[in-house]
Amino acid sequence: MSEARSPRSARLLTVAAWLLLLVGLSLGGRELADLPGGPATGDVSAAGIQLPPAHDPLPAARPHRVDIPAIGVRAPVVKRGLDAEWAIDPPPYEQAGVVGWYAGGTRPGAEGTAIFVGHVDTESEPAVFYDLSALKPGQKIRVSRADDTLAEFTVEDVRVLRRESFDAVEAYGERRAGRAELRLITCGGTYDPGTRSYAANVVVSAYLTGTGS
């Protein structure tokens, strides 16, 4: 994506991509009934929690790594595009510990909504976002960037959205104009072994609240 593209254009591309993503993205391998945690079916809001003020957006820079201390995630980030069916192409299953960043949209830390995707499981084991639904408002997500800066995001809410009634604009559009926001997405809800897919998506919404190096 060109750095000269306007924030509005980036937002429209992101929403358009997620409309396609709804029918094309698969982030789970199979049901892991014998393992703790896993995809959930509820929503966690920030009610009663004092969240920090937003930090001003940063200059655009590519992400290298994402750290989520609360769920033990420390993973490399790789750029992903759209597949032949115009859906966001997640990392391959053999790279289940890798997080994909939709490189056609916003860079994390810049104004707009950056999108990270990751698998919840594979055929044999949990994947990088297996415990994503356990995140709570106020917890931190840290993204190391190519310009040697660290963008620190604070979780605002966690939603489990059923695919049959999915609203891409509500899920992935900016919550507040002018902020740098981040979405982390994986599969959730009930697993259907017949279609080998989950009934919902876990969507974590976070926003930039600090920086470091």
PDB file of C-alpha atoms in Angstrom:
ATOM      1  CA  MET A   1       0.000   0.000   0.000  1.00  0.00           C
ATOM      2  CA  SER A   2       1.267   3.452  -0.841  1.00  0.00           C
ATOM      3  CA  GLU A   3       1.991   5.668   2.161  1.00  0.00           C
ATOM      4  CA  ALA A   4       0.253   8.497   0.269  1.00  0.00           C
ATOM      5  CA  ARG A   5      -3.122   6.771   0.339  1.00  0.00           C
ATOM      6  CA  SER A   6      -5.610   8.733   2.415  1.00  0.00           C
ATOM      7  CA  PRO A   7      -6.882   7.372   5.756  1.00  0.00           C
ATOM      8  CA  ARG A   8     -10.403   7.345   4.316  1.00  0.00           C
ATOM      9  CA  SER A   9      -9.288   5.209   1.357  1.00  0.00           C
ATOM     10  CA  ALA A  10      -7.520   2.815   3.689  1.00  0.00           C
ATOM     11  CA  ARG A  11     -10.641   2.525   5.842  1.00  0.00           C
ATOM     12  CA  LEU A  12     -12.837   1.780   2.823  1.00  0.00           C
ATOM     13  CA  LEU A  13     -10.409  -0.864   1.580  1.00  0.00           C
ATOM     14  CA  THR A  14     -10.330  -2.476   4.997  1.00  0.00           C
ATOM     15  CA  VAL A  15     -14.121  -2.664   5.244  1.00  0.00           C
ATOM     16  CA  ALA A  16     -14.421  -3.981   1.688  1.00  0.00           C
ATOM     17  CA  ALA A  17     -11.831  -6.650   2.384  1.00  0.00           C
ATOM     18  CA  TRP A  18     -13.643  -7.776   5.522  1.00  0.00           C
ATOM     19  CA  LEU A  19     -16.927  -8.097   3.670  1.00  0.00           C
ATOM     20  CA  LEU A  20     -15.105 -10.576   1.469  1.00  0.00           C
ATOM     21  CA  LEU A  21     -13.295 -12.104   4.425  1.00  0.00           C
ATOM     22  CA  LEU A  22     -16.594 -13.179   5.940  1.00  0.00           C
ATOM     23  CA  VAL A  23     -17.091 -15.810   3.268  1.00  0.00           C
ATOM     24  CA  GLY A  24     -13.453 -16.674   2.600  1.00  0.00           C
ATOM     25  CA  LEU A  25     -11.358 -16.740   5.774  1.00  0.00           C
ATOM     26  CA  SER A  26     -10.713 -19.933   7.685  1.00  0.00           C
ATOM     27  CA  LEU A  27      -8.698 -19.572  10.872  1.00  0.00           C
ATOM     28  CA  GLY A  28      -9.410 -22.870  12.597  1.00  0.00           C
ATOM     29  CA  GLY A  29      -8.402 -26.445  11.912  1.00  0.00           C
ATOM     30  CA  ARG A  30     -10.587 -28.661  14.108  1.00  0.00           C
ATOM     31  CA  GLU A  31     -12.333 -28.739  17.449  1.00  0.00           C
ATOM     32  CA  LEU A  32      -9.941 -29.214  20.382  1.00  0.00           C
ATOM     33  CA  ALA A  33     -12.340 -30.434  23.047  1.00  0.00           C
ATOM     34  CA  ASP A  34      -9.576 -31.927  25.173  1.00  0.00           C
ATOM     35  CA  LEU A  35      -7.681 -28.663  25.565  1.00  0.00           C
ATOM     36  CA  PRO A  36      -8.286 -25.793  28.013  1.00  0.00           C
ATOM     37  CA  GLY A  37      -9.421 -22.366  26.892  1.00  0.00           C
ATOM     38  CA  GLY A  38     -10.266 -22.045  23.236  1.00  0.00           C
ATOM     39  CA  PRO A  39     -12.937 -20.217  21.268  1.00  0.00           C
ATOM     40  CA  ALA A  40     -15.586 -18.573  23.401  1.00  0.00           C
ATOM     41  CA  THR A  41     -19.135 -17.446  22.721  1.00  0.00           C
ATOM     42  CA  GLY A  42     -19.573 -14.258  24.743  1.00  0.00           C
ATOM     43  CA  ASP A  43     -18.762 -10.560  24.710  1.00  0.00           C
ATOM     44  CA  VAL A  44     -16.507  -8.694  27.146  1.00  0.00           C
ATOM     45  CA  SER A  45     -16.981  -4.927  27.319  1.00  0.00           C
ATOM     46  CA  ALA A  46     -15.087  -2.216  29.176  1.00  0.00           C
ATOM     47  CA  ALA A  47     -18.016  -1.381  31.488  1.00  0.00           C
ATOM     48  CA  GLY A  48     -16.716  -0.203  34.856  1.00  0.00           C
ATOM     49  CA  ILE A  49     -13.081  -0.137  33.727  1.00  0.00           C
ATOM     50  CA  GLN A  50     -11.147   3.128  33.429  1.00  0.00           C
ATOM     51  CA  LEU A  51      -9.269   2.942  30.143  1.00  0.00           C
ATOM     52  CA  PRO A  52      -6.330   5.258  29.349  1.00  0.00           C
ATOM     53  CA  PRO A  53      -6.581   8.133  26.864  1.00  0.00           C
ATOM     54  CA  ALA A  54      -5.633   7.534  23.262  1.00  0.00           C
ATOM     55  CA  HIS A  55      -2.135   8.413  22.076  1.00  0.00           C
ATOM     56  CA  ASP A  56      -1.698  10.452  18.903  1.00  0.00           C
ATOM     57  CA  PRO A  57      -1.243   8.250  15.806  1.00  0.00           C
ATOM     58  CA  LEU A  58       2.313   7.477  14.708  1.00  0.00           C
ATOM     59  CA  PRO A  59       3.966   7.676  11.299  1.00  0.00           C
ATOM     60  CA  ALA A  60       3.260   4.558   9.247  1.00  0.00           C
ATOM     61  CA  ALA A  61       5.694   1.651   9.722  1.00  0.00           C
ATOM     62  CA  ARG A  62       5.443  -2.058   9.048  1.00  0.00           C
ATOM     63  CA  PRO A  63       4.942  -4.428  12.004  1.00  0.00           C
ATOM     64  CA  HIS A  64       7.556  -7.055  12.880  1.00  0.00           C
ATOM     65  CA  ARG A  65       6.293  -8.740  16.057  1.00  0.00           C
ATOM     66  CA  VAL A  66       3.287  -8.746  18.357  1.00  0.00           C
ATOM     67  CA  ASP A  67       3.440  -9.437  22.106  1.00  0.00           C
ATOM     68  CA  ILE A  68       0.338 -10.080  24.225  1.00  0.00           C
ATOM     69  CA  PRO A  69       1.628 -10.793  27.747  1.00  0.00           C
ATOM     70  CA  ALA A  70      -1.775 -11.672  29.235  1.00  0.00           C
ATOM     71  CA  ILE A  71      -2.145 -14.748  27.009  1.00  0.00           C
ATOM     72  CA  GLY A  72       1.524 -15.566  26.463  1.00  0.00           C
ATOM     73  CA  VAL A  73       1.708 -14.581  22.796  1.00  0.00           C
ATOM     74  CA  ARG A  74       5.032 -13.485  21.326  1.00  0.00           C
ATOM     75  CA  ALA A  75       4.826 -13.970  17.588  1.00  0.00           C
ATOM     76  CA  PRO A  76       6.325 -12.722  14.339  1.00  0.00           C
ATOM     77  CA  VAL A  77       4.024 -10.720  12.080  1.00  0.00           C
ATOM     78  CA  VAL A  78       4.002 -11.308   8.324  1.00  0.00           C
ATOM     79  CA  LYS A  79       2.173  -9.324   5.680  1.00  0.00           C
ATOM     80  CA  ARG A  80      -0.753 -10.952   3.920  1.00  0.00           C
ATOM     81  CA  GLY A  81      -2.841  -9.985   0.929  1.00  0.00           C
ATOM     82  CA  LEU A  82      -5.957 -11.284  -0.763  1.00  0.00           C
ATOM     83  CA  ASP A  83      -6.300 -14.776  -2.207  1.00  0.00           C
ATOM     84  CA  ALA A  84      -7.773 -15.774  -5.574  1.00  0.00           C
ATOM     85  CA  GLU A  85     -11.290 -15.339  -4.195  1.00  0.00           C
ATOM     86  CA  TRP A  86     -10.547 -11.835  -2.882  1.00  0.00           C
ATOM     87  CA  ALA A  87     -10.541 -12.914   0.753  1.00  0.00           C
ATOM     88  CA  ILE A  88      -7.721 -12.078   3.167  1.00  0.00           C
ATOM     89  CA  ASP A  89      -5.219 -14.891   2.996  1.00  0.00           C
ATOM     90  CA  PRO A  90      -4.247 -16.043   6.522  1.00  0.00           C
ATOM     91  CA  PRO A  91      -0.854 -17.592   7.305  1.00  0.00           C
ATOM     92  CA  PRO A  92      -0.617 -21.262   6.257  1.00  0.00           C
ATOM     93  CA  TYR A  93      -1.422 -23.901   8.876  1.00  0.00           C
ATOM     94  CA  GLU A  94       2.219 -24.994   9.008  1.00  0.00           C
ATOM     95  CA  GLN A  95       2.947 -21.500  10.374  1.00  0.00           C
ATOM     96  CA  ALA A  96       0.345 -21.676  13.140  1.00  0.00           C
ATOM     97  CA  GLY A  97       2.508 -19.555  15.452  1.00  0.00           C
ATOM     98  CA  VAL A  98       2.628 -16.629  13.026  1.00  0.00           C
ATOM     99  CA  VAL A  99       0.270 -13.631  12.935  1.00  0.00           C
ATOM    100  CA  GLY A 100      -0.845 -12.205   9.592  1.00  0.00           C
ATOM    101  CA  TRP A 101      -1.198  -8.462   8.991  1.00  0.00           C
ATOM    102  CA  TYR A 102      -3.445  -7.277   6.162  1.00  0.00           C
ATOM    103  CA  ALA A 103      -0.882  -5.211   4.269  1.00  0.00           C
ATOM    104  CA  GLY A 104      -3.480  -3.624   1.997  1.00  0.00           C
ATOM    105  CA  GLY A 105      -4.836  -1.641   4.920  1.00  0.00           C
ATOM    106  CA  THR A 106      -3.541   0.446   7.811  1.00  0.00           C
ATOM    107  CA  ARG A 107      -0.129  -0.045   9.404  1.00  0.00           C
ATOM    108  CA  PRO A 108      -0.446  -0.565  13.177  1.00  0.00           C
ATOM    109  CA  GLY A 109       0.123   2.673  15.048  1.00  0.00           C
ATOM    110  CA  ALA A 110      -0.966   4.870  12.134  1.00  0.00           C
ATOM    111  CA  GLU A 111      -4.401   6.470  12.010  1.00  0.00           C
ATOM    112  CA  GLY A 112      -7.121   4.002  11.070  1.00  0.00           C
ATOM    113  CA  THR A 113      -7.734   0.339  11.824  1.00  0.00           C
ATOM    114  CA  ALA A 114      -4.932  -2.192  11.355  1.00  0.00           C
ATOM    115  CA  ILE A 115      -5.975  -5.844  11.062  1.00  0.00           C
ATOM    116  CA  PHE A 116      -4.126  -8.865  12.429  1.00  0.00           C
ATOM    117  CA  VAL A 117      -5.393 -12.405  11.812  1.00  0.00           C
ATOM    118  CA  GLY A 118      -4.244 -15.702  13.290  1.00  0.00           C
ATOM    119  CA  HIS A 119      -5.366 -19.311  13.561  1.00  0.00           C
ATOM    120  CA  VAL A 120      -7.141 -20.566  16.657  1.00  0.00           C
ATOM    121  CA  ASP A 121      -6.027 -24.180  16.130  1.00  0.00           C
ATOM    122  CA  THR A 122      -4.697 -26.698  13.616  1.00  0.00           C
ATOM    123  CA  GLU A 123      -5.429 -30.371  13.067  1.00  0.00           C
ATOM    124  CA  SER A 124      -3.251 -31.305  16.021  1.00  0.00           C
ATOM    125  CA  GLU A 125      -2.626 -28.376  18.368  1.00  0.00           C
ATOM    126  CA  PRO A 126      -3.639 -24.891  19.499  1.00  0.00           C
ATOM    127  CA  ALA A 127      -2.428 -22.020  17.337  1.00  0.00           C
ATOM    128  CA  VAL A 128      -1.254 -18.473  18.043  1.00  0.00           C
ATOM    129  CA  PHE A 129      -4.687 -16.976  18.835  1.00  0.00           C
ATOM    130  CA  TYR A 130      -6.120 -19.955  20.724  1.00  0.00           C
ATOM    131  CA  ASP A 131      -6.607 -17.889  23.905  1.00  0.00           C
ATOM    132  CA  LEU A 132      -7.562 -14.632  22.178  1.00  0.00           C
ATOM    133  CA  SER A 133     -11.088 -14.699  23.610  1.00  0.00           C
ATOM    134  CA  ALA A 134      -9.623 -14.647  27.145  1.00  0.00           C
ATOM    135  CA  LEU A 135      -8.346 -11.077  26.736  1.00  0.00           C
ATOM    136  CA  LYS A 136      -9.953  -8.414  28.919  1.00  0.00           C
ATOM    137  CA  PRO A 137     -10.388  -4.640  28.527  1.00  0.00           C
ATOM    138  CA  GLY A 138      -7.353  -2.764  29.832  1.00  0.00           C
ATOM    139  CA  GLN A 139      -4.826  -5.464  28.902  1.00  0.00           C
ATOM    140  CA  LYS A 140      -1.943  -4.561  26.588  1.00  0.00           C
ATOM    141  CA  ILE A 141      -0.926  -5.540  23.072  1.00  0.00           C
ATOM    142  CA  ARG A 142       2.546  -4.432  21.956  1.00  0.00           C
ATOM    143  CA  VAL A 143       3.574  -4.240  18.311  1.00  0.00           C
ATOM    144  CA  SER A 144       7.245  -3.879  17.359  1.00  0.00           C
ATOM    145  CA  ARG A 145       7.630  -1.916  14.134  1.00  0.00           C
ATOM    146  CA  ALA A 146      10.189  -1.533  11.353  1.00  0.00           C
ATOM    147  CA  ASP A 147      11.139   1.979  12.483  1.00  0.00           C
ATOM    148  CA  ASP A 148      12.349   0.540  15.830  1.00  0.00           C
ATOM    149  CA  THR A 149       9.357   1.921  17.710  1.00  0.00           C
ATOM    150  CA  LEU A 150       6.980  -0.031  19.912  1.00  0.00           C
ATOM    151  CA  ALA A 151       3.278   0.741  19.541  1.00  0.00           C
ATOM    152  CA  GLU A 152       1.366  -0.149  22.713  1.00  0.00           C
ATOM    153  CA  PHE A 153      -2.353  -0.764  22.352  1.00  0.00           C
ATOM    154  CA  THR A 154      -4.952  -1.189  25.107  1.00  0.00           C
ATOM    155  CA  VAL A 155      -7.785  -3.692  24.693  1.00  0.00           C
ATOM    156  CA  GLU A 156     -11.133  -1.910  24.512  1.00  0.00           C
ATOM    157  CA  ASP A 157     -13.475  -4.860  24.065  1.00  0.00           C
ATOM    158  CA  VAL A 158     -13.740  -8.468  22.951  1.00  0.00           C
ATOM    159  CA  ARG A 159     -16.636  -9.608  20.780  1.00  0.00           C
ATOM    160  CA  VAL A 160     -17.740 -12.941  19.414  1.00  0.00           C
ATOM    161  CA  LEU A 161     -19.692 -12.213  16.237  1.00  0.00           C
ATOM    162  CA  ARG A 162     -21.756 -14.859  14.473  1.00  0.00           C
ATOM    163  CA  ARG A 163     -21.008 -15.073  10.786  1.00  0.00           C
ATOM    164  CA  GLU A 164     -24.669 -15.376   9.844  1.00  0.00           C
ATOM    165  CA  SER A 165     -25.403 -11.881  11.184  1.00  0.00           C
ATOM    166  CA  PHE A 166     -21.972 -10.361  10.669  1.00  0.00           C
ATOM    167  CA  ASP A 167     -21.695  -6.575  10.228  1.00  0.00           C
ATOM    168  CA  ALA A 168     -18.251  -5.776   8.823  1.00  0.00           C
ATOM    169  CA  VAL A 169     -18.579  -2.025   9.305  1.00  0.00           C
ATOM    170  CA  GLU A 170     -19.558  -2.437  12.953  1.00  0.00           C
ATOM    171  CA  ALA A 171     -16.823  -4.994  13.597  1.00  0.00           C
ATOM    172  CA  TYR A 172     -13.892  -3.454  11.739  1.00  0.00           C
ATOM    173  CA  GLY A 173     -14.709   0.181  11.120  1.00  0.00           C
ATOM    174  CA  GLU A 174     -13.095   2.815  13.314  1.00  0.00           C
ATOM    175  CA  ARG A 175     -14.623   3.087  16.778  1.00  0.00           C
ATOM    176  CA  ARG A 176     -13.483   6.708  17.058  1.00  0.00           C
ATOM    177  CA  ALA A 177     -12.263   8.892  14.222  1.00  0.00           C
ATOM    178  CA  GLY A 178      -8.662  10.044  14.393  1.00  0.00           C
ATOM    179  CA  ARG A 179      -7.359   7.186  16.540  1.00  0.00           C
ATOM    180  CA  ALA A 180      -4.845   4.452  15.731  1.00  0.00           C
ATOM    181  CA  GLU A 181      -6.760   1.210  16.263  1.00  0.00           C
ATOM    182  CA  LEU A 182      -5.985  -2.493  16.056  1.00  0.00           C
ATOM    183  CA  ARG A 183      -8.193  -5.530  15.466  1.00  0.00           C
ATOM    184  CA  LEU A 184      -7.126  -9.075  16.268  1.00  0.00           C
ATOM    185  CA  ILE A 185      -9.314 -11.762  14.690  1.00  0.00           C
ATOM    186  CA  THR A 186      -9.608 -15.520  14.900  1.00  0.00           C
ATOM    187  CA  CYS A 187     -12.360 -18.135  14.829  1.00  0.00           C
ATOM    188  CA  GLY A 188     -14.813 -18.681  17.668  1.00  0.00           C
ATOM    189  CA  GLY A 189     -18.193 -20.083  18.556  1.00  0.00           C
ATOM    190  CA  THR A 190     -19.317 -23.609  17.729  1.00  0.00           C
ATOM    191  CA  TYR A 191     -17.188 -25.835  15.518  1.00  0.00           C
ATOM    192  CA  ASP A 192     -18.969 -27.794  12.754  1.00  0.00           C
ATOM    193  CA  PRO A 193     -16.961 -30.908  11.850  1.00  0.00           C
ATOM    194  CA  GLY A 194     -19.049 -31.356   8.708  1.00  0.00           C
ATOM    195  CA  THR A 195     -18.013 -28.043   7.192  1.00  0.00           C
ATOM    196  CA  ARG A 196     -14.764 -27.883   9.170  1.00  0.00           C
ATOM    197  CA  SER A 197     -15.515 -24.310  10.201  1.00  0.00           C
ATOM    198  CA  TYR A 198     -16.527 -22.224  13.198  1.00  0.00           C
ATOM    199  CA  ALA A 199     -19.819 -20.362  13.478  1.00  0.00           C
ATOM    200  CA  ALA A 200     -18.316 -17.050  14.594  1.00  0.00           C
ATOM    201  CA  ASN A 201     -15.264 -14.820  14.769  1.00  0.00           C
ATOM    202  CA  VAL A 202     -13.545 -13.526  17.895  1.00  0.00           C
ATOM    203  CA  VAL A 203     -12.784  -9.822  17.372  1.00  0.00           C
ATOM    204  CA  VAL A 204     -10.522  -7.973  19.821  1.00  0.00           C
ATOM    205  CA  SER A 205     -10.602  -4.202  19.504  1.00  0.00           C
ATOM    206  CA  ALA A 206      -7.693  -2.133  20.847  1.00  0.00           C
ATOM    207  CA  TYR A 207      -6.382   1.404  20.402  1.00  0.00           C
ATOM    208  CA  LEU A 208      -2.986   3.108  20.659  1.00  0.00           C
ATOM    209  CA  THR A 209      -2.222   4.351  24.167  1.00  0.00           C
ATOM    210  CA  GLY A 210       1.586   4.561  24.293  1.00  0.00           C
ATOM    211  CA  THR A 211       4.916   4.116  22.547  1.00  0.00           C
ATOM    212  CA  GLY A 212       8.398   2.901  23.324  1.00  0.00           C
ATOM    213  CA  SER A 213      11.595   1.782  21.675  1.00  0.00           C
TER     214      SER A 213
END
